[in-house]
Amino acid sequence: MLDTTTGFGARAERRLREEIIIWLTTVGPDRTPQPSPVWFLWDGETFLIYSKPNTPKLRNIARNPRVALNLDGDGRGGNIVVITGEARVAPDAPPATAVPAYLAKYQEQIARNWKTPEGFAREYSEPIRVTPSKLRGH
């Protein structure tokens, strides 16, 4: 999906590794887009996101797995990265405490808000996998 030989592809790949927040947009029951800022881990093929249980985004994904992921732009209309794909609740995915790359990426935020990875994993116990199908931006 990502051609890292292009300037845009290389920049998008770097941002997917380094950015802390991505916007996950699901579709509500009335077909209204429902954006949510989320933490994520990009492994080069899929996104791993953890959610609190019983949230609207999980219900939306169960009804309609088509989602969009957006990184914030530069505030002037540039550096746009938009990914579309399919999401699924992934009970086969490991808990956050068993994903060293996720814990390394969010160690400061987890320590500040939950003190321990176990505290975070108890609250955000529902893994979501997003498989991208299209990338666009500039």
PDB file of N, CA, C and O in Angstrom, residues 4 22 28 34 65 74 81 96 100 111-112 129 131:
ATOM      1  N   THR A   4       7.334   3.565  -0.535  1.00  0.00           N
ATOM      2  CA  THR A   4       8.283   4.429   0.183  1.00  0.00           C
ATOM      3  C   THR A   4       9.389   4.967  -0.715  1.00  0.00           C
ATOM      4  O   THR A   4      10.253   5.689  -0.239  1.00  0.00           O
ATOM      5  N   ILE A  22      -3.767   9.362  15.677  1.00  0.00           N
ATOM      6  CA  ILE A  22      -4.373   9.288  14.355  1.00  0.00           C
ATOM      7  C   ILE A  22      -5.877   9.370  14.576  1.00  0.00           C
ATOM      8  O   ILE A  22      -6.377   8.967  15.631  1.00  0.00           O
ATOM      9  N   GLY A  28     -21.523   6.072  11.883  1.00  0.00           N
ATOM     10  CA  GLY A  28     -22.568   5.861  12.877  1.00  0.00           C
ATOM     11  C   GLY A  28     -23.803   5.212  12.273  1.00  0.00           C
ATOM     12  O   GLY A  28     -23.935   5.101  11.049  1.00  0.00           O
ATOM     13  N   GLN A  34     -18.032   9.476  12.315  1.00  0.00           N
ATOM     14  CA  GLN A  34     -17.756   9.621  13.741  1.00  0.00           C
ATOM     15  C   GLN A  34     -16.238   9.563  13.968  1.00  0.00           C
ATOM     16  O   GLN A  34     -15.684   8.486  14.166  1.00  0.00           O
ATOM     17  N   PRO A  65     -17.593  -2.071   8.650  1.00  0.00           N
ATOM     18  CA  PRO A  65     -16.151  -2.092   8.895  1.00  0.00           C
ATOM     19  C   PRO A  65     -15.341  -1.067   8.098  1.00  0.00           C
ATOM     20  O   PRO A  65     -14.155  -0.909   8.349  1.00  0.00           O
ATOM     21  N   ASP A  74      -0.515  20.082   8.475  1.00  0.00           N
ATOM     22  CA  ASP A  74       0.434  21.053   9.023  1.00  0.00           C
ATOM     23  C   ASP A  74      -0.218  22.364   9.440  1.00  0.00           C
ATOM     24  O   ASP A  74       0.465  23.321   9.770  1.00  0.00           O
ATOM     25  N   VAL A  81      -2.324  13.093   5.165  1.00  0.00           N
ATOM     26  CA  VAL A  81      -2.262  11.631   5.002  1.00  0.00           C
ATOM     27  C   VAL A  81      -3.629  11.078   5.378  1.00  0.00           C
ATOM     28  O   VAL A  81      -4.091  11.256   6.507  1.00  0.00           O
ATOM     29  N   ALA A  96      -2.305  -5.050  25.013  1.00  0.00           N
ATOM     30  CA  ALA A  96      -1.249  -4.042  24.859  1.00  0.00           C
ATOM     31  C   ALA A  96       0.008  -4.402  25.643  1.00  0.00           C
ATOM     32  O   ALA A  96       1.125  -4.110  25.203  1.00  0.00           O
ATOM     33  N   PRO A 100       5.502  -5.061  22.718  1.00  0.00           N
ATOM     34  CA  PRO A 100       6.592  -4.171  23.132  1.00  0.00           C
ATOM     35  C   PRO A 100       6.684  -2.877  22.324  1.00  0.00           C
ATOM     36  O   PRO A 100       6.948  -1.813  22.899  1.00  0.00           O
ATOM     37  N   ALA A 111       2.542   5.945  31.457  1.00  0.00           N
ATOM     38  CA  ALA A 111       3.053   6.214  32.810  1.00  0.00           C
ATOM     39  C   ALA A 111       2.346   7.421  33.432  1.00  0.00           C
ATOM     40  O   ALA A 111       1.997   7.408  34.615  1.00  0.00           O
ATOM     41  N   ARG A 112       2.119   8.456  32.636  1.00  0.00           N
ATOM     42  CA  ARG A 112       1.485   9.676  33.145  1.00  0.00           C
ATOM     43  C   ARG A 112       0.010   9.438  33.509  1.00  0.00           C
ATOM     44  O   ARG A 112      -0.468   9.945  34.513  1.00  0.00           O
ATOM     45  N   ARG A 129      -8.045  -4.081  14.630  1.00  0.00           N
ATOM     46  CA  ARG A 129      -7.085  -4.117  13.522  1.00  0.00           C
ATOM     47  C   ARG A 129      -7.710  -3.417  12.330  1.00  0.00           C
ATOM     48  O   ARG A 129      -8.856  -3.680  11.976  1.00  0.00           O
ATOM     49  N   THR A 131      -7.025  -2.867   8.332  1.00  0.00           N
ATOM     50  CA  THR A 131      -6.262  -3.253   7.139  1.00  0.00           C
ATOM     51  C   THR A 131      -6.495  -2.176   6.097  1.00  0.00           C
ATOM     52  O   THR A 131      -7.630  -1.992   5.624  1.00  0.00           O
TER      53      THR A 131
END
